[in-house]
């Protein structure tokens, strides 16, 4: 998970200017509410930073279809910026959940169905994976916890401070692994921040999604070893070190590979499917500076 502060757009008018200067048939309707939208944009930072407060009902519900149309069917100039934000971010994993696939969709952090005024506000558009998108959906605030459900990765760096640890156990009798996910909170970080991140990840149904991923990856490597001769320990270490040391364990894949390397029985079993012998004994990253949180 990564802090996306560099994606914050400082000018509130740039994207809206492209919309109001286009030649769409309904552009006059947008121009009519332009000043009210800009006033609302000016409030956005405070709305996100004051995550303990619920949002008031939108005053733009009568303009909902109009505002959503400018996101879903934008004019050319605006479409270019939306596509750049969706695809040209160079992210290797989802900033919301750590899914090790480059996100290829955009989340309206404040949902556009309920608050359509933020449909084309750039800071409300966050790259997100397609696993998070339907799970997050239109949810925003939890009345029970009295806070926003999710952490905004453009406005807060707390997600980027956490790491994943995947513990791998292996049954020699059944030849099957089991996986368990741990969320690693840096020591010294306050408990409310830890609670907030855990709630964020629970709301994204991370535990089940990571378990499904781990099982798919195990099957993938098992099939590869049956068809090719290579040392799984060397292969996993190569994959891990494709990431900078500081970024390891911040996505599911490297966390799983580290957990696999920590289980000699599993490694021995996988290598038994091939004809090579283990030659790489490089140690994996330890977690002395982190404490486990149950998800």
mmCIF file of C-alpha atoms in Angstrom:
data_model
loop_
_atom_site.group_PDB
_atom_site.id
_atom_site.type_symbol
_atom_site.label_atom_id
_atom_site.label_comp_id
_atom_site.label_asym_id
_atom_site.label_seq_id
_atom_site.Cartn_x
_atom_site.Cartn_y
_atom_site.Cartn_z
ATOM 1 C CA UNK A 1 0.000 0.000 0.000
ATOM 2 C CA UNK A 2 1.348 3.389 -0.962
ATOM 3 C CA UNK A 3 0.796 7.004 0.091
ATOM 4 C CA UNK A 4 -0.399 8.908 -2.987
ATOM 5 C CA UNK A 5 0.228 12.488 -1.896
ATOM 6 C CA UNK A 6 1.867 13.260 -5.258
ATOM 7 C CA UNK A 7 -1.500 12.647 -6.933
ATOM 8 C CA UNK A 8 -3.182 15.503 -5.106
ATOM 9 C CA UNK A 9 -4.312 18.240 -7.495
ATOM 10 C CA UNK A 10 -3.939 21.681 -5.928
ATOM 11 C CA UNK A 11 -6.183 23.588 -8.316
ATOM 12 C CA UNK A 12 -9.883 22.994 -7.736
ATOM 13 C CA UNK A 13 -10.895 24.558 -11.055
ATOM 14 C CA UNK A 14 -8.690 22.787 -13.653
ATOM 15 C CA UNK A 15 -10.875 19.757 -14.342
ATOM 16 C CA UNK A 16 -14.113 21.681 -13.988
ATOM 17 C CA UNK A 17 -12.852 24.305 -16.472
ATOM 18 C CA UNK A 18 -12.424 21.564 -19.078
ATOM 19 C CA UNK A 19 -16.000 20.477 -18.478
ATOM 20 C CA UNK A 20 -17.593 23.936 -18.591
ATOM 21 C CA UNK A 21 -15.675 24.958 -21.724
ATOM 22 C CA UNK A 22 -16.782 21.954 -23.792
ATOM 23 C CA UNK A 23 -19.501 21.830 -26.448
ATOM 24 C CA UNK A 24 -21.801 19.234 -24.904
ATOM 25 C CA UNK A 25 -25.464 20.095 -25.324
ATOM 26 C CA UNK A 26 -26.049 20.359 -21.578
ATOM 27 C CA UNK A 27 -22.949 22.404 -20.773
ATOM 28 C CA UNK A 28 -25.043 25.466 -19.891
ATOM 29 C CA UNK A 29 -26.643 23.469 -17.093
ATOM 30 C CA UNK A 30 -23.177 22.744 -15.710
ATOM 31 C CA UNK A 31 -22.050 26.339 -16.052
ATOM 32 C CA UNK A 32 -25.100 27.406 -14.066
ATOM 33 C CA UNK A 33 -23.913 25.486 -10.985
ATOM 34 C CA UNK A 34 -20.146 26.008 -11.515
ATOM 35 C CA UNK A 35 -19.648 28.441 -8.632
ATOM 36 C CA UNK A 36 -21.577 26.233 -6.220
ATOM 37 C CA UNK A 37 -19.422 23.266 -7.252
ATOM 38 C CA UNK A 38 -16.221 25.241 -6.687
ATOM 39 C CA UNK A 39 -17.427 26.213 -3.232
ATOM 40 C CA UNK A 40 -18.031 22.541 -2.506
ATOM 41 C CA UNK A 41 -14.599 21.602 -3.860
ATOM 42 C CA UNK A 42 -13.047 24.102 -1.433
ATOM 43 C CA UNK A 43 -14.587 22.102 1.405
ATOM 44 C CA UNK A 44 -13.278 18.721 0.218
ATOM 45 C CA UNK A 45 -9.990 18.657 2.120
ATOM 46 C CA UNK A 46 -11.745 19.406 5.399
ATOM 47 C CA UNK A 47 -14.374 16.737 4.757
ATOM 48 C CA UNK A 48 -11.683 14.079 4.319
ATOM 49 C CA UNK A 49 -9.486 15.226 7.183
ATOM 50 C CA UNK A 50 -12.462 15.399 9.570
ATOM 51 C CA UNK A 51 -13.190 11.710 9.051
ATOM 52 C CA UNK A 52 -15.011 11.437 12.397
ATOM 53 C CA UNK A 53 -17.834 13.573 11.026
ATOM 54 C CA UNK A 54 -20.558 12.210 8.778
ATOM 55 C CA UNK A 55 -21.319 14.118 5.594
ATOM 56 C CA UNK A 56 -24.431 16.209 5.207
ATOM 57 C CA UNK A 57 -26.838 15.199 2.479
ATOM 58 C CA UNK A 58 -25.868 16.539 -0.918
ATOM 59 C CA UNK A 59 -27.483 19.703 -2.210
ATOM 60 C CA UNK A 60 -26.833 18.560 -5.789
ATOM 61 C CA UNK A 61 -29.212 15.593 -6.022
ATOM 62 C CA UNK A 62 -31.300 17.397 -8.664
ATOM 63 C CA UNK A 63 -28.125 17.594 -10.777
ATOM 64 C CA UNK A 64 -27.046 14.015 -10.137
ATOM 65 C CA UNK A 65 -27.516 12.701 -13.675
ATOM 66 C CA UNK A 66 -25.807 15.751 -15.156
ATOM 67 C CA UNK A 67 -22.759 15.517 -12.889
ATOM 68 C CA UNK A 68 -22.360 11.758 -13.267
ATOM 69 C CA UNK A 69 -22.582 12.105 -17.051
ATOM 70 C CA UNK A 70 -19.503 14.339 -17.080
ATOM 71 C CA UNK A 71 -17.574 11.504 -15.460
ATOM 72 C CA UNK A 72 -19.073 8.626 -17.417
ATOM 73 C CA UNK A 73 -19.208 10.440 -20.790
ATOM 74 C CA UNK A 74 -16.698 13.251 -20.412
ATOM 75 C CA UNK A 75 -15.668 15.694 -23.138
ATOM 76 C CA UNK A 76 -12.316 14.987 -24.804
ATOM 77 C CA UNK A 77 -10.051 17.142 -22.631
ATOM 78 C CA UNK A 78 -11.538 15.871 -19.388
ATOM 79 C CA UNK A 79 -11.549 12.286 -20.647
ATOM 80 C CA UNK A 80 -7.800 12.495 -21.219
ATOM 81 C CA UNK A 81 -7.172 13.517 -17.595
ATOM 82 C CA UNK A 82 -9.488 10.821 -16.241
ATOM 83 C CA UNK A 83 -7.749 8.117 -18.286
ATOM 84 C CA UNK A 84 -4.316 9.364 -17.206
ATOM 85 C CA UNK A 85 -5.362 9.204 -13.584
ATOM 86 C CA UNK A 86 -6.760 5.701 -14.066
ATOM 87 C CA UNK A 87 -3.896 4.212 -16.062
ATOM 88 C CA UNK A 88 -0.713 6.326 -15.900
ATOM 89 C CA UNK A 89 0.003 6.172 -12.171
ATOM 90 C CA UNK A 90 2.810 3.545 -12.345
ATOM 91 C CA UNK A 91 1.446 1.814 -9.248
ATOM 92 C CA UNK A 92 2.412 -1.836 -8.783
ATOM 93 C CA UNK A 93 -0.309 -2.619 -6.244
ATOM 94 C CA UNK A 94 -3.637 -1.270 -5.072
ATOM 95 C CA UNK A 95 -3.147 1.623 -2.605
ATOM 96 C CA UNK A 96 -6.296 0.582 -0.736
ATOM 97 C CA UNK A 97 -5.506 -3.089 -0.089
ATOM 98 C CA UNK A 98 -2.041 -4.114 -1.380
ATOM 99 C CA UNK A 99 -3.376 -6.364 -4.148
ATOM 100 C CA UNK A 100 -0.217 -6.962 -6.238
ATOM 101 C CA UNK A 101 -1.767 -5.895 -9.519
ATOM 102 C CA UNK A 102 -1.622 -2.447 -11.045
ATOM 103 C CA UNK A 103 -5.019 -0.816 -10.350
ATOM 104 C CA UNK A 104 -6.971 -0.147 -13.523
ATOM 105 C CA UNK A 105 -10.095 1.561 -12.268
ATOM 106 C CA UNK A 106 -10.925 4.691 -10.271
ATOM 107 C CA UNK A 107 -12.760 4.873 -6.980
ATOM 108 C CA UNK A 108 -14.939 7.827 -6.067
ATOM 109 C CA UNK A 109 -13.770 8.005 -2.471
ATOM 110 C CA UNK A 110 -16.842 10.022 -1.539
ATOM 111 C CA UNK A 111 -19.440 8.029 -3.533
ATOM 112 C CA UNK A 112 -20.831 9.890 -6.529
ATOM 113 C CA UNK A 113 -24.317 8.409 -6.205
ATOM 114 C CA UNK A 114 -24.849 10.124 -2.864
ATOM 115 C CA UNK A 115 -22.590 13.160 -3.389
ATOM 116 C CA UNK A 116 -22.579 13.757 -7.161
ATOM 117 C CA UNK A 117 -20.865 17.130 -6.742
ATOM 118 C CA UNK A 118 -17.555 15.250 -6.445
ATOM 119 C CA UNK A 119 -18.040 13.165 -9.605
ATOM 120 C CA UNK A 120 -15.207 14.903 -11.476
ATOM 121 C CA UNK A 121 -13.261 16.354 -8.563
ATOM 122 C CA UNK A 122 -9.773 14.887 -9.180
ATOM 123 C CA UNK A 123 -8.846 14.393 -5.525
ATOM 124 C CA UNK A 124 -11.945 12.261 -5.097
ATOM 125 C CA UNK A 125 -10.752 9.888 -7.847
ATOM 126 C CA UNK A 126 -8.315 7.299 -6.509
ATOM 127 C CA UNK A 127 -6.734 4.391 -8.436
ATOM 128 C CA UNK A 128 -8.155 1.145 -7.113
ATOM 129 C CA UNK A 129 -8.123 -2.554 -7.980
ATOM 130 C CA UNK A 130 -11.191 -4.351 -9.249
ATOM 131 C CA UNK A 131 -11.289 -6.440 -6.085
ATOM 132 C CA UNK A 132 -11.803 -3.377 -3.909
ATOM 133 C CA UNK A 133 -14.173 -1.558 -6.263
ATOM 134 C CA UNK A 134 -17.333 -3.657 -5.756
ATOM 135 C CA UNK A 135 -16.512 -4.272 -2.095
ATOM 136 C CA UNK A 136 -16.128 -0.607 -1.203
ATOM 137 C CA UNK A 137 -18.995 0.370 -3.465
ATOM 138 C CA UNK A 138 -21.117 3.229 -2.155
ATOM 139 C CA UNK A 139 -20.157 2.789 1.497
ATOM 140 C CA UNK A 140 -18.630 5.792 3.231
ATOM 141 C CA UNK A 141 -19.501 6.299 6.912
ATOM 142 C CA UNK A 142 -20.083 3.865 9.793
ATOM 143 C CA UNK A 143 -22.672 5.120 12.243
ATOM 144 C CA UNK A 144 -21.654 2.517 14.830
ATOM 145 C CA UNK A 145 -17.981 3.532 14.831
ATOM 146 C CA UNK A 146 -18.789 7.185 14.127
ATOM 147 C CA UNK A 147 -16.072 7.589 11.521
ATOM 148 C CA UNK A 148 -15.441 7.181 7.823
ATOM 149 C CA UNK A 149 -15.016 3.504 6.984
ATOM 150 C CA UNK A 150 -12.048 3.868 4.653
ATOM 151 C CA UNK A 151 -8.720 5.676 4.695
ATOM 152 C CA UNK A 152 -8.065 8.056 1.799
ATOM 153 C CA UNK A 153 -4.596 7.152 0.428
ATOM 154 C CA UNK A 154 -4.064 10.621 -1.066
ATOM 155 C CA UNK A 155 -4.688 12.389 2.243
ATOM 156 C CA UNK A 156 -3.275 9.934 4.803
ATOM 157 C CA UNK A 157 -0.032 7.958 4.911
ATOM 158 C CA UNK A 158 -1.072 5.475 7.602
ATOM 159 C CA UNK A 159 -1.849 2.630 5.181
ATOM 160 C CA UNK A 160 1.669 2.893 3.763
ATOM 161 C CA UNK A 161 3.193 2.414 7.232
ATOM 162 C CA UNK A 162 1.710 -1.055 7.698
ATOM 163 C CA UNK A 163 3.010 -4.347 6.384
ATOM 164 C CA UNK A 164 1.491 -7.740 5.754
ATOM 165 C CA UNK A 165 2.764 -10.985 7.171
ATOM 166 C CA UNK A 166 1.444 -14.246 5.783
ATOM 167 C CA UNK A 167 2.151 -17.261 7.967
ATOM 168 C CA UNK A 168 2.332 -20.501 5.986
ATOM 169 C CA UNK A 169 1.841 -23.912 7.545
ATOM 170 C CA UNK A 170 2.215 -27.143 5.612
ATOM 171 C CA UNK A 171 0.936 -30.649 6.252
ATOM 172 C CA UNK A 172 3.424 -33.289 5.164
ATOM 173 C CA UNK A 173 0.632 -35.889 5.227
ATOM 174 C CA UNK A 174 -1.910 -34.089 3.033
ATOM 175 C CA UNK A 175 0.613 -32.033 1.021
ATOM 176 C CA UNK A 176 -1.591 -28.994 1.541
ATOM 177 C CA UNK A 177 -0.694 -25.576 2.959
ATOM 178 C CA UNK A 178 -2.755 -23.280 5.135
ATOM 179 C CA UNK A 179 -2.304 -19.530 5.273
ATOM 180 C CA UNK A 180 -3.036 -16.874 7.866
ATOM 181 C CA UNK A 181 -2.806 -13.127 7.395
ATOM 182 C CA UNK A 182 -1.294 -10.779 9.979
ATOM 183 C CA UNK A 183 -1.359 -6.995 9.785
ATOM 184 C CA UNK A 184 1.905 -5.536 11.081
ATOM 185 C CA UNK A 185 1.596 -2.168 12.865
ATOM 186 C CA UNK A 186 4.825 -0.231 13.473
ATOM 187 C CA UNK A 187 5.640 -0.033 17.171
ATOM 188 C CA UNK A 188 5.073 3.490 18.385
ATOM 189 C CA UNK A 189 2.127 4.136 16.094
ATOM 190 C CA UNK A 190 -0.950 4.940 18.162
ATOM 191 C CA UNK A 191 -3.688 2.360 18.661
ATOM 192 C CA UNK A 192 -6.459 4.473 17.050
ATOM 193 C CA UNK A 193 -4.475 4.460 13.800
ATOM 194 C CA UNK A 194 -4.089 0.701 14.062
ATOM 195 C CA UNK A 195 -7.803 0.254 14.692
ATOM 196 C CA UNK A 196 -8.651 2.474 11.760
ATOM 197 C CA UNK A 197 -6.462 0.508 9.345
ATOM 198 C CA UNK A 198 -7.839 -2.820 10.547
ATOM 199 C CA UNK A 199 -11.422 -1.599 10.049
ATOM 200 C CA UNK A 200 -10.502 -0.314 6.587
ATOM 201 C CA UNK A 201 -9.055 -3.692 5.583
ATOM 202 C CA UNK A 202 -11.892 -5.669 7.136
ATOM 203 C CA UNK A 203 -14.411 -3.605 5.185
ATOM 204 C CA UNK A 204 -12.521 -4.560 2.018
ATOM 205 C CA UNK A 205 -12.888 -8.251 2.997
ATOM 206 C CA UNK A 206 -9.128 -8.571 2.852
ATOM 207 C CA UNK A 207 -8.740 -11.805 4.778
ATOM 208 C CA UNK A 208 -10.758 -13.938 2.345
ATOM 209 C CA UNK A 209 -9.340 -12.191 -0.699
ATOM 210 C CA UNK A 210 -5.766 -12.822 0.458
ATOM 211 C CA UNK A 211 -6.520 -16.463 1.276
ATOM 212 C CA UNK A 212 -7.912 -16.971 -2.216
ATOM 213 C CA UNK A 213 -4.817 -15.328 -3.669
ATOM 214 C CA UNK A 214 -2.472 -17.532 -1.626
ATOM 215 C CA UNK A 215 -4.166 -20.713 -2.769
ATOM 216 C CA UNK A 216 -4.013 -19.616 -6.398
ATOM 217 C CA UNK A 217 -0.318 -18.754 -6.098
ATOM 218 C CA UNK A 218 0.515 -22.087 -4.450
ATOM 219 C CA UNK A 219 -1.261 -23.964 -7.231
ATOM 220 C CA UNK A 220 0.497 -21.855 -9.848
ATOM 221 C CA UNK A 221 3.972 -22.613 -8.473
ATOM 222 C CA UNK A 222 3.166 -26.291 -8.037
ATOM 223 C CA UNK A 223 2.128 -26.567 -11.675
ATOM 224 C CA UNK A 224 5.202 -24.664 -12.838
ATOM 225 C CA UNK A 225 7.513 -26.986 -10.928
ATOM 226 C CA UNK A 226 5.858 -30.040 -12.438
ATOM 227 C CA UNK A 227 6.552 -28.700 -15.926
ATOM 228 C CA UNK A 228 9.950 -27.057 -15.464
ATOM 229 C CA UNK A 229 13.119 -27.761 -13.504
ATOM 230 C CA UNK A 230 14.099 -24.921 -11.174
ATOM 231 C CA UNK A 231 14.713 -24.221 -7.513
ATOM 232 C CA UNK A 232 11.661 -22.664 -5.879
ATOM 233 C CA UNK A 233 13.754 -20.964 -3.193
ATOM 234 C CA UNK A 234 15.822 -19.124 -5.780
ATOM 235 C CA UNK A 235 12.733 -18.235 -7.808
ATOM 236 C CA UNK A 236 10.873 -16.784 -4.824
ATOM 237 C CA UNK A 237 13.892 -14.782 -3.706
ATOM 238 C CA UNK A 238 14.225 -13.314 -7.181
ATOM 239 C CA UNK A 239 10.574 -12.248 -7.108
ATOM 240 C CA UNK A 240 10.926 -10.703 -3.660
ATOM 241 C CA UNK A 241 13.980 -8.676 -4.595
ATOM 242 C CA UNK A 242 12.290 -7.204 -7.620
ATOM 243 C CA UNK A 243 10.884 -4.797 -5.019
ATOM 244 C CA UNK A 244 12.928 -2.364 -2.968
ATOM 245 C CA UNK A 245 13.542 -3.564 0.588
ATOM 246 C CA UNK A 246 11.303 -0.819 1.997
ATOM 247 C CA UNK A 247 8.409 -1.931 -0.233
ATOM 248 C CA UNK A 248 8.599 -5.641 0.553
ATOM 249 C CA UNK A 249 5.712 -6.947 2.640
ATOM 250 C CA UNK A 250 3.483 -4.062 1.559
ATOM 251 C CA UNK A 251 1.702 -6.236 -0.972
ATOM 252 C CA UNK A 252 0.270 -9.751 -0.810
ATOM 253 C CA UNK A 253 2.696 -11.409 -3.190
ATOM 254 C CA UNK A 254 6.015 -10.608 -1.521
ATOM 255 C CA UNK A 255 4.424 -11.278 1.871
ATOM 256 C CA UNK A 256 3.298 -14.715 0.724
ATOM 257 C CA UNK A 257 6.685 -15.543 -0.777
ATOM 258 C CA UNK A 258 8.442 -14.572 2.450
ATOM 259 C CA UNK A 259 6.044 -16.824 4.360
ATOM 260 C CA UNK A 260 6.640 -19.692 1.954
ATOM 261 C CA UNK A 261 10.410 -19.350 2.335
ATOM 262 C CA UNK A 262 10.016 -19.546 6.100
ATOM 263 C CA UNK A 263 8.465 -23.031 5.858
ATOM 264 C CA UNK A 264 11.144 -25.570 4.980
ATOM 265 C CA UNK A 265 8.671 -28.443 4.717
ATOM 266 C CA UNK A 266 6.705 -26.606 2.057
ATOM 267 C CA UNK A 267 9.853 -25.610 0.164
ATOM 268 C CA UNK A 268 11.153 -29.182 0.281
ATOM 269 C CA UNK A 269 7.844 -30.493 -1.026
ATOM 270 C CA UNK A 270 7.723 -28.011 -3.895
ATOM 271 C CA UNK A 271 11.321 -28.715 -4.855
ATOM 272 C CA UNK A 272 10.572 -32.432 -4.796
ATOM 273 C CA UNK A 273 8.270 -31.786 -7.740
ATOM 274 C CA UNK A 274 11.274 -30.599 -9.704
ATOM 275 C CA UNK A 275 14.721 -32.157 -10.118
ATOM 276 C CA UNK A 276 16.901 -29.341 -8.782
ATOM 277 C CA UNK A 277 18.181 -28.988 -5.238
ATOM 278 C CA UNK A 278 18.019 -25.928 -2.994
ATOM 279 C CA UNK A 279 21.068 -23.742 -3.314
ATOM 280 C CA UNK A 280 19.856 -20.360 -2.138
ATOM 281 C CA UNK A 281 19.658 -19.869 1.634
ATOM 282 C CA UNK A 282 19.097 -16.123 1.731
ATOM 283 C CA UNK A 283 17.139 -15.107 4.817
ATOM 284 C CA UNK A 284 13.851 -13.267 4.558
ATOM 285 C CA UNK A 285 12.865 -10.016 6.199
ATOM 286 C CA UNK A 286 12.136 -10.113 9.945
ATOM 287 C CA UNK A 287 9.498 -8.091 11.812
ATOM 288 C CA UNK A 288 11.196 -7.049 15.049
ATOM 289 C CA UNK A 289 9.928 -3.473 14.695
ATOM 290 C CA UNK A 290 6.306 -4.508 14.169
ATOM 291 C CA UNK A 291 3.548 -6.019 16.252
ATOM 292 C CA UNK A 292 0.793 -8.287 14.978
ATOM 293 C CA UNK A 293 -2.821 -7.217 14.722
ATOM 294 C CA UNK A 294 -5.583 -9.737 14.171
ATOM 295 C CA UNK A 295 -7.739 -9.015 11.131
#
